[in-house]
mmCIF file of C-alpha atoms in Angstrom:
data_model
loop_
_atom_site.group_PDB
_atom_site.id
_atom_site.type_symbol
_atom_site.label_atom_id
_atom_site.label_comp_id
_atom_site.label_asym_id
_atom_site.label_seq_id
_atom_site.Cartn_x
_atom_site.Cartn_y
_atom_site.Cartn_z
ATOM 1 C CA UNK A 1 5.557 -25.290 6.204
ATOM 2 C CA UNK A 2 4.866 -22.040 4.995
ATOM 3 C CA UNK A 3 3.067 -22.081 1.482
ATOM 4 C CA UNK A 4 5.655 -20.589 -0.593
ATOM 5 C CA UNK A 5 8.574 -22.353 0.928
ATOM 6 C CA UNK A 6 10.917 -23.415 -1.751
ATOM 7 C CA UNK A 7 10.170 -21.047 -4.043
ATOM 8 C CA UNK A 8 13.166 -18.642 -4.947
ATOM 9 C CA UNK A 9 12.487 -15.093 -5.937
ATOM 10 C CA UNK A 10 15.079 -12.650 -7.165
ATOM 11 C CA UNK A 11 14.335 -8.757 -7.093
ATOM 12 C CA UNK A 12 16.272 -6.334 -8.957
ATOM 13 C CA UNK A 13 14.194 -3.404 -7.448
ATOM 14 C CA UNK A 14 14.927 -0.555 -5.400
ATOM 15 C CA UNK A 15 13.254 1.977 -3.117
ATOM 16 C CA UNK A 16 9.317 0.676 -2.792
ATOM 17 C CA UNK A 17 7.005 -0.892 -5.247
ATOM 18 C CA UNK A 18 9.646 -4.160 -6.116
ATOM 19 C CA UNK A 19 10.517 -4.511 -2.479
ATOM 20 C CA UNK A 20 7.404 -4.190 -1.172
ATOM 21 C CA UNK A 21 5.788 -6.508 -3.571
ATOM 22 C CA UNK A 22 8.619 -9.574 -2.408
ATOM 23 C CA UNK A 23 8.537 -8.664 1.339
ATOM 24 C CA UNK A 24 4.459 -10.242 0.730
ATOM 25 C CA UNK A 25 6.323 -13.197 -0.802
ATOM 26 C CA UNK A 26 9.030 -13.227 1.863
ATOM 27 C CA UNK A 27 6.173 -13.335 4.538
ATOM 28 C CA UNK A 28 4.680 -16.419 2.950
ATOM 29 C CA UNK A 29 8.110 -18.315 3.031
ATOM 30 C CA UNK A 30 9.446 -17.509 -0.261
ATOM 31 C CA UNK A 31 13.545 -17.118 -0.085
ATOM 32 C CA UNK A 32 14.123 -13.788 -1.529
ATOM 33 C CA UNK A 33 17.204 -12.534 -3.252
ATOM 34 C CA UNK A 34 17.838 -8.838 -3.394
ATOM 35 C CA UNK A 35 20.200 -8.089 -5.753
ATOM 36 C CA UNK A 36 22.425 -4.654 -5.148
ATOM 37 C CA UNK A 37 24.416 -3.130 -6.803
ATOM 38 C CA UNK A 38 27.991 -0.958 -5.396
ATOM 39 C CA UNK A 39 28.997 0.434 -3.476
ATOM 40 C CA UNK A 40 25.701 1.902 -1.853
ATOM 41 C CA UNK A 41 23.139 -0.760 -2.796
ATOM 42 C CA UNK A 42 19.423 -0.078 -2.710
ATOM 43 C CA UNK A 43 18.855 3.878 -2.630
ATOM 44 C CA UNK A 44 16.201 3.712 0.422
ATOM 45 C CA UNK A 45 19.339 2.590 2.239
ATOM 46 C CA UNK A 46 20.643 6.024 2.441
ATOM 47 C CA UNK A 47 17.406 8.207 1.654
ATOM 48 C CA UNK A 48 14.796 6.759 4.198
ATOM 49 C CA UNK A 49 16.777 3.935 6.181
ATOM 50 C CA UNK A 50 13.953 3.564 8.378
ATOM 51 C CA UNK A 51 11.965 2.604 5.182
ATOM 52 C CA UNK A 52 14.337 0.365 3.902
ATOM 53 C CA UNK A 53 14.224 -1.724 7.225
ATOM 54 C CA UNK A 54 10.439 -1.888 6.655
ATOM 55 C CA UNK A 55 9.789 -3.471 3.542
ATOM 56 C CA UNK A 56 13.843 -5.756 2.964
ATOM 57 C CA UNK A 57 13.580 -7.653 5.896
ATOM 58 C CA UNK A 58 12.932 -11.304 5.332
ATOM 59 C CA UNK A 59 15.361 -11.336 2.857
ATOM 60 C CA UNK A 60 19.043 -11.702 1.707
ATOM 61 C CA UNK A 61 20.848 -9.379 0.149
ATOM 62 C CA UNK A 62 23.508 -10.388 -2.758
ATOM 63 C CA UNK A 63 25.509 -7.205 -3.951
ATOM 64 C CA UNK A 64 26.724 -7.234 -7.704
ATOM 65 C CA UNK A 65 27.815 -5.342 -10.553
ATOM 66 C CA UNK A 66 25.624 -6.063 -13.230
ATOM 67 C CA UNK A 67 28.365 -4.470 -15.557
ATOM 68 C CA UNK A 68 31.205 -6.463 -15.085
ATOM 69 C CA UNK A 69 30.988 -10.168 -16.751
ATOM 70 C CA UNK A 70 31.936 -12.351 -13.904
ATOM 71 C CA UNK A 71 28.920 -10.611 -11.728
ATOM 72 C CA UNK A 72 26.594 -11.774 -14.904
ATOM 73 C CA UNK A 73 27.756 -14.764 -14.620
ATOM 74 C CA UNK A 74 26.765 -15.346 -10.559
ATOM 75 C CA UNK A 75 23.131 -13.919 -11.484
ATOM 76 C CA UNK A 76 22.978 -16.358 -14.769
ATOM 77 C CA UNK A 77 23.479 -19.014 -12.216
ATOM 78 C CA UNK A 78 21.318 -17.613 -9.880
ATOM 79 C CA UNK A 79 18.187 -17.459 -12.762
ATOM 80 C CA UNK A 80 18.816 -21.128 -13.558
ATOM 81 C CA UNK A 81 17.920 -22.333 -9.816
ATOM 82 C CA UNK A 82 14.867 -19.414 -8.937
ATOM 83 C CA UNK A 83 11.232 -19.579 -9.691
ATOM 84 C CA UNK A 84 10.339 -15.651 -9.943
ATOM 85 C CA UNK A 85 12.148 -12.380 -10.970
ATOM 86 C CA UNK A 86 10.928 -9.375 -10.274
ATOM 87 C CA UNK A 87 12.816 -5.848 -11.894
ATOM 88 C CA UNK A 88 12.019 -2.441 -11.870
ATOM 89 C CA UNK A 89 13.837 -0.605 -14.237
ATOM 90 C CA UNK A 90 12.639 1.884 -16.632
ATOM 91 C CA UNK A 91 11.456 -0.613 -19.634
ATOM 92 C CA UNK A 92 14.803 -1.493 -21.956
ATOM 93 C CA UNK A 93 17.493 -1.226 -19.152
ATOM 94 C CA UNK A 94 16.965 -4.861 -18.294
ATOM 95 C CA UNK A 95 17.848 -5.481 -21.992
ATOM 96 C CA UNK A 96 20.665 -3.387 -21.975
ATOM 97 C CA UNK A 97 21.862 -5.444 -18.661
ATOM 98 C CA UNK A 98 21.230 -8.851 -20.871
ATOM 99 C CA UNK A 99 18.945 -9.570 -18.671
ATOM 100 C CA UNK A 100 15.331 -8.995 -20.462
ATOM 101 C CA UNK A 101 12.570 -11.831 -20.781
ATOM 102 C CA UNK A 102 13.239 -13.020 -23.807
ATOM 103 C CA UNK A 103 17.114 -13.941 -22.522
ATOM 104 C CA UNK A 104 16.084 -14.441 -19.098
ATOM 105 C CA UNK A 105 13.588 -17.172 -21.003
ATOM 106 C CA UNK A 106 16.779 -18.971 -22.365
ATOM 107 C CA UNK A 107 18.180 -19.572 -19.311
ATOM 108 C CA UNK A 108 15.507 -21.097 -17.074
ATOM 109 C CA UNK A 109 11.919 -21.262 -19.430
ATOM 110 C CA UNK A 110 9.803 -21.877 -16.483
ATOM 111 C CA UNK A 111 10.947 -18.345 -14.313
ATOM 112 C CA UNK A 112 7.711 -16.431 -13.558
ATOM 113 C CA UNK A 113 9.704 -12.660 -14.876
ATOM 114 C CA UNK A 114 7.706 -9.608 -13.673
ATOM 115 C CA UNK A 115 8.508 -5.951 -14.597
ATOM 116 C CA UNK A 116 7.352 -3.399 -12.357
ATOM 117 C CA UNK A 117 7.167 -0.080 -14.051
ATOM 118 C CA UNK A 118 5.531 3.726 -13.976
ATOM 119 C CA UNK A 119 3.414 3.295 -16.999
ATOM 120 C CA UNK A 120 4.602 -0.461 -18.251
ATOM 121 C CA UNK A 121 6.609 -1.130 -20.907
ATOM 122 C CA UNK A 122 4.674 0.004 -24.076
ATOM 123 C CA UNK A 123 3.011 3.577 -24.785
ATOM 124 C CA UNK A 124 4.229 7.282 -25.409
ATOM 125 C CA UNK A 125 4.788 7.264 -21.089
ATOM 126 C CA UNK A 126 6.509 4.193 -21.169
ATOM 127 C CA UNK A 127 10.149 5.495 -20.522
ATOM 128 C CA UNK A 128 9.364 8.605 -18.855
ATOM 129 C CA UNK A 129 10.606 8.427 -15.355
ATOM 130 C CA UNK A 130 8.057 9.325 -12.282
ATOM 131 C CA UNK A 131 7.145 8.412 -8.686
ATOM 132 C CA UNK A 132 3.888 8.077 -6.853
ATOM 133 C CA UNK A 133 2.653 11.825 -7.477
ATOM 134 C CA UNK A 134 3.224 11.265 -11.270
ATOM 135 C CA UNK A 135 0.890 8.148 -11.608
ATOM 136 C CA UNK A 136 -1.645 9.628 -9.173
ATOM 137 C CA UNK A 137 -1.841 12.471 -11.576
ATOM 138 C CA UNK A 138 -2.127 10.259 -14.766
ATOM 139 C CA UNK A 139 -4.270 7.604 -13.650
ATOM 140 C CA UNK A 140 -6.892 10.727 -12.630
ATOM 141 C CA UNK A 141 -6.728 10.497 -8.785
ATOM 142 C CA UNK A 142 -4.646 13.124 -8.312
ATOM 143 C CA UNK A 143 -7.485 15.514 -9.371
ATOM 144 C CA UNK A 144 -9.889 13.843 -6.730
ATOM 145 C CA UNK A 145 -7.346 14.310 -4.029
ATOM 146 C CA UNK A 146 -6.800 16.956 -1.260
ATOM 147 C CA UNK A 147 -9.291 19.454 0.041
ATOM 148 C CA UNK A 148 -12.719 19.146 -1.994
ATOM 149 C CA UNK A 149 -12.239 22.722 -1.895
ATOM 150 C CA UNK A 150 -8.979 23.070 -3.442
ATOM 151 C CA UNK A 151 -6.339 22.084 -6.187
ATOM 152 C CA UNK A 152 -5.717 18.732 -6.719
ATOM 153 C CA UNK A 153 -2.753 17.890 -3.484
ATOM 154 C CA UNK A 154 -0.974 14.319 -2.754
ATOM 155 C CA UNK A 155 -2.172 14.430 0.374
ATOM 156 C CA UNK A 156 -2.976 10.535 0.827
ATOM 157 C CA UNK A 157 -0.420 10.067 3.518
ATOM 158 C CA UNK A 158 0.816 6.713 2.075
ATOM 159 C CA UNK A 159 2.356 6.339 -1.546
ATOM 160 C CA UNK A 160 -1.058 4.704 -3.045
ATOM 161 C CA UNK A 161 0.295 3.751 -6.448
ATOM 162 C CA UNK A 162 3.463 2.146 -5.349
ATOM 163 C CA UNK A 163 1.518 -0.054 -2.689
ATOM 164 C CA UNK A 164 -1.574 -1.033 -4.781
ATOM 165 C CA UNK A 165 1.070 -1.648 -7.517
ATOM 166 C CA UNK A 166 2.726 -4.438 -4.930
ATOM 167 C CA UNK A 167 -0.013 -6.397 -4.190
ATOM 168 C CA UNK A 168 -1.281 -6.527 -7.833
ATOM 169 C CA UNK A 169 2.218 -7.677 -8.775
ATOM 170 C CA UNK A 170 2.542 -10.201 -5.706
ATOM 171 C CA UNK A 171 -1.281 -11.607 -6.756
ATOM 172 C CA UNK A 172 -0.449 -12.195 -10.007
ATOM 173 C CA UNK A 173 2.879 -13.976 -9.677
ATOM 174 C CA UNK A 174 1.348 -16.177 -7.593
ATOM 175 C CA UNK A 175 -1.253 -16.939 -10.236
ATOM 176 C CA UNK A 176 1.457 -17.314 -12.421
ATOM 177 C CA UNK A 177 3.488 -20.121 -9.994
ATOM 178 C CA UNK A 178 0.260 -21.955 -9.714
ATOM 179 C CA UNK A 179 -0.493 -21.710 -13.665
ATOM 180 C CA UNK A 180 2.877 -23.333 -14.161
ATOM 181 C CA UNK A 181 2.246 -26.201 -12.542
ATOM 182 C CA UNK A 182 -0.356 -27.006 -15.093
ATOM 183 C CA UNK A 183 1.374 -25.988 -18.464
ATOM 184 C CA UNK A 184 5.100 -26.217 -16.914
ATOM 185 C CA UNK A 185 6.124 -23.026 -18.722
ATOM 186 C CA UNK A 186 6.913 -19.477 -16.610
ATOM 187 C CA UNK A 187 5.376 -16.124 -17.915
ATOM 188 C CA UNK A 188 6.385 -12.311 -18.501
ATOM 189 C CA UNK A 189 3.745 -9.667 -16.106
ATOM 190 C CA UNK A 190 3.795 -6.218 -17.398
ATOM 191 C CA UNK A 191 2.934 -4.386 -14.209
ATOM 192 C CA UNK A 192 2.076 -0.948 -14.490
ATOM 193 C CA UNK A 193 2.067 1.448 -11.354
ATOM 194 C CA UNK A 194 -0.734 4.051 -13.442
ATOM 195 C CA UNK A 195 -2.401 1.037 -14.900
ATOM 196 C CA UNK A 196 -3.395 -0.571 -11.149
ATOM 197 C CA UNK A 197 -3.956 2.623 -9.574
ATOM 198 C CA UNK A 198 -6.600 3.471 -12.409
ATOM 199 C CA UNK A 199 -8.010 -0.174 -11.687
ATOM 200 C CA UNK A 200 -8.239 0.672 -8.030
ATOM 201 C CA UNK A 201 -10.264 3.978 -8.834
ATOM 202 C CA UNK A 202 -12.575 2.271 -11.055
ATOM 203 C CA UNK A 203 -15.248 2.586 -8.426
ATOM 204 C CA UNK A 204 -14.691 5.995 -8.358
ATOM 205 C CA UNK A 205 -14.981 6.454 -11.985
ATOM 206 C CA UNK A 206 -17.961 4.616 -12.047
ATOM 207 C CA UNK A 207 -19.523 7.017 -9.437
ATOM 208 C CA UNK A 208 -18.365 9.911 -10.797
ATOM 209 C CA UNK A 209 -20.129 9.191 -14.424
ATOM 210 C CA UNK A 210 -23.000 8.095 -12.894
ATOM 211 C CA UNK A 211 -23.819 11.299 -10.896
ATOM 212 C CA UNK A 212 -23.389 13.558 -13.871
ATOM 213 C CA UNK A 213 -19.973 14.723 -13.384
ATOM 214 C CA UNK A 214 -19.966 16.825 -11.022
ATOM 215 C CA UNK A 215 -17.330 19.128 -9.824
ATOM 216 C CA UNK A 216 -15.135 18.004 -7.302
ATOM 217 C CA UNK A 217 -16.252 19.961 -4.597
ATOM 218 C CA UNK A 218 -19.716 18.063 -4.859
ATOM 219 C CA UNK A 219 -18.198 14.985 -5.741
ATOM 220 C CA UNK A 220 -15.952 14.448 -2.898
ATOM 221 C CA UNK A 221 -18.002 16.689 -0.115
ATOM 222 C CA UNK A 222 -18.866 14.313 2.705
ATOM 223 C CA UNK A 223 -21.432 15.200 5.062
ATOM 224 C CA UNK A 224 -21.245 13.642 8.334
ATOM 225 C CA UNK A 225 -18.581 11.851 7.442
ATOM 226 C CA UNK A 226 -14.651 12.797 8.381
ATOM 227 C CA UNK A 227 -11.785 13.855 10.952
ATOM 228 C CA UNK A 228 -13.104 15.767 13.705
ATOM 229 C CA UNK A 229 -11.206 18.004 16.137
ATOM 230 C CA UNK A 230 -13.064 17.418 20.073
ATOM 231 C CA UNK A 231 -12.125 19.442 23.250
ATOM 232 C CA UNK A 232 -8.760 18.383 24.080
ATOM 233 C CA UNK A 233 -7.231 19.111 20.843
ATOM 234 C CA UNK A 234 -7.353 15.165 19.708
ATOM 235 C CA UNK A 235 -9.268 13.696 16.248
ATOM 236 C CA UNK A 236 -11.907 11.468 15.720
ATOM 237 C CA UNK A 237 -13.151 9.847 12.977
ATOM 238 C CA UNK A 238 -16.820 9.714 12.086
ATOM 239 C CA UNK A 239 -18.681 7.626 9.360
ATOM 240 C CA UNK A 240 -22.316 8.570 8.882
ATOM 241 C CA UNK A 241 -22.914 6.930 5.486
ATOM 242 C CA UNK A 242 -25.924 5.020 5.717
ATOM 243 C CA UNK A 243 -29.192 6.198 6.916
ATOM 244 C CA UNK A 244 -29.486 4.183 10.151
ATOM 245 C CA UNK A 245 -26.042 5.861 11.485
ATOM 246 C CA UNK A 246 -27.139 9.648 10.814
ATOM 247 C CA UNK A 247 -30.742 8.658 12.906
ATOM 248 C CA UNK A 248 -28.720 7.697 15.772
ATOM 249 C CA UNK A 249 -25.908 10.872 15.682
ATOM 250 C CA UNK A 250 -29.346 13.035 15.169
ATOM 251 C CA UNK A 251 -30.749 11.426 18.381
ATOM 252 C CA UNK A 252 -27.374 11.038 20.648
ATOM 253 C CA UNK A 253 -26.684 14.842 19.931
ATOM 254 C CA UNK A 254 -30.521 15.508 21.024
ATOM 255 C CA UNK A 255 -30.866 17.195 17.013
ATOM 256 C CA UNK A 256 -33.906 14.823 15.697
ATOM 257 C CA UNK A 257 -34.934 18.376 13.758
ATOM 258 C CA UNK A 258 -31.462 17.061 11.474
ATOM 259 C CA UNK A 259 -32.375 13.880 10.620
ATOM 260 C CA UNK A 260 -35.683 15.460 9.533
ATOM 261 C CA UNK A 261 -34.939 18.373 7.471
ATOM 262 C CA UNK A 262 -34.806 17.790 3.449
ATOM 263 C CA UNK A 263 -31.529 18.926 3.113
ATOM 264 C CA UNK A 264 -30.075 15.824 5.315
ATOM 265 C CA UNK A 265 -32.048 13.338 4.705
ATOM 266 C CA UNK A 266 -29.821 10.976 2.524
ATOM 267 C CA UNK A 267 -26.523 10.082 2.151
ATOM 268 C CA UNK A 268 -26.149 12.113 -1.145
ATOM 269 C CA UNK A 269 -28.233 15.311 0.068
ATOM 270 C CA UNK A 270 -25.506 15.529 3.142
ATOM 271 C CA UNK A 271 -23.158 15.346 0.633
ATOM 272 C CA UNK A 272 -24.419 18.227 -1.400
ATOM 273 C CA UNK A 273 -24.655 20.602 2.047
ATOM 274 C CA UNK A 274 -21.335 18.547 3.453
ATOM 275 C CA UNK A 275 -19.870 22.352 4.718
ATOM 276 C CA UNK A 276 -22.929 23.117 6.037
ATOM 277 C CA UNK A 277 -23.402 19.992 8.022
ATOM 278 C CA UNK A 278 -20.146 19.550 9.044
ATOM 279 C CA UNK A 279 -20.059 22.819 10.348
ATOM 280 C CA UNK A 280 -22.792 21.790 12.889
ATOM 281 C CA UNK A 281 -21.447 18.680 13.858
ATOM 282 C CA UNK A 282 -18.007 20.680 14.539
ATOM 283 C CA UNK A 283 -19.557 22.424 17.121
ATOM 284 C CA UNK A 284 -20.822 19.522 18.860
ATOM 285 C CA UNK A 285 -17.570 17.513 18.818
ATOM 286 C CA UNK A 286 -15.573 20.594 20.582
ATOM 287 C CA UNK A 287 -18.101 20.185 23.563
ATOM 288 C CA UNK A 288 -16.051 16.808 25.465
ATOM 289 C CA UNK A 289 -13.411 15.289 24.932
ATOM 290 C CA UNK A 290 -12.248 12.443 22.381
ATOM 291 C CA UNK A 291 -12.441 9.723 24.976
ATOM 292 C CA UNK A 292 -15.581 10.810 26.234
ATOM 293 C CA UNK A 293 -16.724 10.809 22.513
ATOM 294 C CA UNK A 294 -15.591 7.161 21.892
ATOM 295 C CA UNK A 295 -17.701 5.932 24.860
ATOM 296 C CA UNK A 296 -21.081 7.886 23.626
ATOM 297 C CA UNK A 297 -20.762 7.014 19.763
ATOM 298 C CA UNK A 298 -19.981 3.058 20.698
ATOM 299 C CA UNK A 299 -22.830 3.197 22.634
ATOM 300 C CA UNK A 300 -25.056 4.566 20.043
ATOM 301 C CA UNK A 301 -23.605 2.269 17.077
ATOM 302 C CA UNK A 302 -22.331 4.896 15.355
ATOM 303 C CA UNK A 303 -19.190 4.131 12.995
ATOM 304 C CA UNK A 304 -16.369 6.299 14.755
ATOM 305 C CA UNK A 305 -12.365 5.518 15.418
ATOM 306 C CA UNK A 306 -10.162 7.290 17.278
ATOM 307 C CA UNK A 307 -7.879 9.199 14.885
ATOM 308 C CA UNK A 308 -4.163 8.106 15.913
ATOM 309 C CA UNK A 309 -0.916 9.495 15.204
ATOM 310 C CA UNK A 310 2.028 7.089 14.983
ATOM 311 C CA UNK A 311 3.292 7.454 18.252
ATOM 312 C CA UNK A 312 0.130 6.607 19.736
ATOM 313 C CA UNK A 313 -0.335 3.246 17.558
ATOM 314 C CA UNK A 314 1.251 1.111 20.379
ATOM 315 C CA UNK A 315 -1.325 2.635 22.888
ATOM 316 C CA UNK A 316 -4.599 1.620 20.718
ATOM 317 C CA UNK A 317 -6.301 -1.180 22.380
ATOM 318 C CA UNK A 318 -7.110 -2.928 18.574
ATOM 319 C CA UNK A 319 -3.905 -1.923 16.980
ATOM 320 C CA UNK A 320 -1.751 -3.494 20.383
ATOM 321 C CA UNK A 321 -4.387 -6.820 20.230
ATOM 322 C CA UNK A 322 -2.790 -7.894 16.900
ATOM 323 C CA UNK A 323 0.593 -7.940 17.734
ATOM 324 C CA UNK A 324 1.512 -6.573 14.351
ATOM 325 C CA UNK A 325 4.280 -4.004 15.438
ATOM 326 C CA UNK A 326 7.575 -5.333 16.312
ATOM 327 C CA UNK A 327 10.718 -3.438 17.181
ATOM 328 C CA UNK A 328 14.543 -3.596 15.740
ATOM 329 C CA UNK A 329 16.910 -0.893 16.711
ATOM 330 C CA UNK A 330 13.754 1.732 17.562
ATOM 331 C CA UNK A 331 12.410 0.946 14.118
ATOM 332 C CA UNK A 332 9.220 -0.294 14.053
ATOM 333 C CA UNK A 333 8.012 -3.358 11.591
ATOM 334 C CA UNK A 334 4.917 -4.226 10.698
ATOM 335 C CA UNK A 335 4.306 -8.320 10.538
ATOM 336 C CA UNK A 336 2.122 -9.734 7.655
ATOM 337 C CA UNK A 337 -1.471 -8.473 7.946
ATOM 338 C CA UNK A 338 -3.611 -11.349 7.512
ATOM 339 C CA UNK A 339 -4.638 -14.310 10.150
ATOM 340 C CA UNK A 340 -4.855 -17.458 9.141
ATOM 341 C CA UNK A 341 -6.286 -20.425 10.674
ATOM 342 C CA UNK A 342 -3.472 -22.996 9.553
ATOM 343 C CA UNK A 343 -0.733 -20.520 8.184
ATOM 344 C CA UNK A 344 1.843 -18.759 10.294
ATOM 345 C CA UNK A 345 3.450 -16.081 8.241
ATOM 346 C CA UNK A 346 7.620 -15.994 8.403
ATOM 347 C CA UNK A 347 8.709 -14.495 11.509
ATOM 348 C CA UNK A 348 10.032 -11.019 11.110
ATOM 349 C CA UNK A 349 14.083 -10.741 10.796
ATOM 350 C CA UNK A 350 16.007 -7.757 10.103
ATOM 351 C CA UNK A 351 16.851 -6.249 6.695
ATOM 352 C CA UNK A 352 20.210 -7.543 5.602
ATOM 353 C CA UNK A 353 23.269 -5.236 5.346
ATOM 354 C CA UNK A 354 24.412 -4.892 1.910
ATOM 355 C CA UNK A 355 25.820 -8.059 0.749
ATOM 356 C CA UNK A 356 25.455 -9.884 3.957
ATOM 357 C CA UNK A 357 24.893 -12.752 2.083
ATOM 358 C CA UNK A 358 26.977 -12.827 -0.714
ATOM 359 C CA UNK A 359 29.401 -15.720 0.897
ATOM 360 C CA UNK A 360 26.081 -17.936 1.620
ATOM 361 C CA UNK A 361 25.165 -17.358 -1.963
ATOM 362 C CA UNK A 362 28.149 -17.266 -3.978
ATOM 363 C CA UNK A 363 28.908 -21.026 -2.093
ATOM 364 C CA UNK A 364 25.449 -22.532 -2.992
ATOM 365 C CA UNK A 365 25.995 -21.610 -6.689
ATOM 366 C CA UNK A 366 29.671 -23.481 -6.491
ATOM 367 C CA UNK A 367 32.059 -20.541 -6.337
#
């Protein structure tokens, strides 16, 4: 039995930080509800379908007007038999709905209620609306981001603040489930998407103060350390961060002089002449090809990764040994990360169609 089998969660979310944050609780058994409303449901549906396959499957889908009475009525019902509910409204619109904490409390006092919001529900942010850029940019990472060179860019490939927001908000209603079964009562999270991402760069911060500062060219300059093009037009990653890793790059590329001039001698001084450096290694890398690469860094213990694009994923020895990457209708879904010695995580279904389960539902709760 999976570890959060039994355990109903409702989701009034749409497009990714809600959903994502339930599919982790769908994986580990949890029955999820995701509530839709007509006549076109969950926006992702329409604006990134492929998206929407990713991160709703696992669950049911239970389409209702949150407007008309009778539809109230279903989710009341609905709140009295669940565990967790997770929204993500703009802070208020819940209340509006009559559907905040404090009424939500009334009608089942042990739910686990979890808001996900931009900027959580107090301070002069709190109602603004936003996405992933717009948190990025508050929280300070935007500025860090893109070309060390440049303007601060979004260029993280993958919406950081949403995702980091999930897992935070997945971690800590699980704290929250097992808290209850010491004091018996539920709880209200406050989940802010600018609040975790500023936790997340908190090393960052740290660094950044400690070193004086520093603009962000010399800040986020990496020497030895990056995507580089080889021969036949393919990427490879490289990772010279400690000591031990330049030595043996310096000795594989036959360039001992490197490893023994001032300038490159530690992690932070090949970070100060990062262009420099990087320059020289550039040159090297264009000599043979990526594969060729691979073989000769393994060999010499020196951090490297091929650098794949998504339609090579299926090809990568590692990536194919997990068996993470199943297919539905060409779309590709990614299974729950994490092995565990005595847990199997759900098996991955398809999203639901909108309301697919409304007769299921509807028939549990006696209408």
């Amino acid at each position: 039995m999976l570890p959060l089998a039994g355990v109903k969660v409702i989701e009034l979310a749409n497009l990714l930080p809600g959903p994502f944050c339930t599919l982790i609780l769908a994986d580990l058994g949890a029955e999820v509800i995701k509530v839709e409303r007509p006549p076109l449901g969950d926006p992702m549906r329409e604006i990134m379908p492929g998206s929407f396959e990713s991160i709703n499957r696992n669950k049911k889908s239970l389409c209702l007007n949150l407007k008309d009475d009778k539809a109230k009525n279903v989710l009341i019902n609905l709140i009295k038999q669940s565990d967790v509910l997770v929204e993500g409204f703009r802070p208020g619109v819940a209340e509006k709905l009559g559907f905040g904490y404090e009424k939500v409390r009334t009608f089942n006092e042990k739910i686990v209620y979890c808001s996900i919001s931009g900027y959580g529900q107090s301070g002069p942010y709190a109602s603004l609306p936003g996405h992933d850029v717009n948190y990025l940019g508050v929280s300070g990472v935007l500025s860090i981001s893109g070309d060390p060179q440049g303007p601060p860019a979004p260029w993280g490939g993958v919406q950081v603040a949403d995702l980091c927001t999930s897992m935070y908000a997945a971690l800590s209603i699980t704290v929250s489930m097992l808290a209850r079964e010491k004091s018996g009562q539920g709880d209200y999270l406050d989940v802010g998407m600018a609040d975790c991402l500023l936790a997340w760069a908190g090393p960052r911060l740290g660094e950044y103060f400690s070193r004086g500062k520093p603009a962000k060219e010399k800040f986020m300059s990496r020497g030895a350390y990056g995507a580089f093009q080889t021969k036949d037009g393919r990427y490879l990653a490289v990772a010279c961060v400690e000591d031990i890793f330049w030595n043996n790059l310096c000795r594989l590329l036959e360039r001992e002089d490197l490893a023994q001039k001032e300038e490159y001698r530690s992690w932070s001084e090949r970070n100060e002449h990062a262009n420099e450096l990087n320059n020289i290694l550039s040159k090297y890398f264009m000599e043979k090809n990526r594969d060729e690469w691979m073989i000769l860094l393994k060999n010499a213990d020196i951090p490297c990764s091929p650098v794949n694009f998504f339609e090579e994923l299926d090809h990568d020895p590692q990536i194919s040994s997990k068996n993470l990457i199943y297919y539905f209708n060409n779309i590709p879904l990614v299974a729950f990360p994490v092995k565990f010695t005595k847990i199997e995580p759900e098996k991955i279904k398809t999203a639901p169609k909108l309301g697919e389960h409304n007769p299921e539902i509807l028939a549990s709760l006696g209408y």
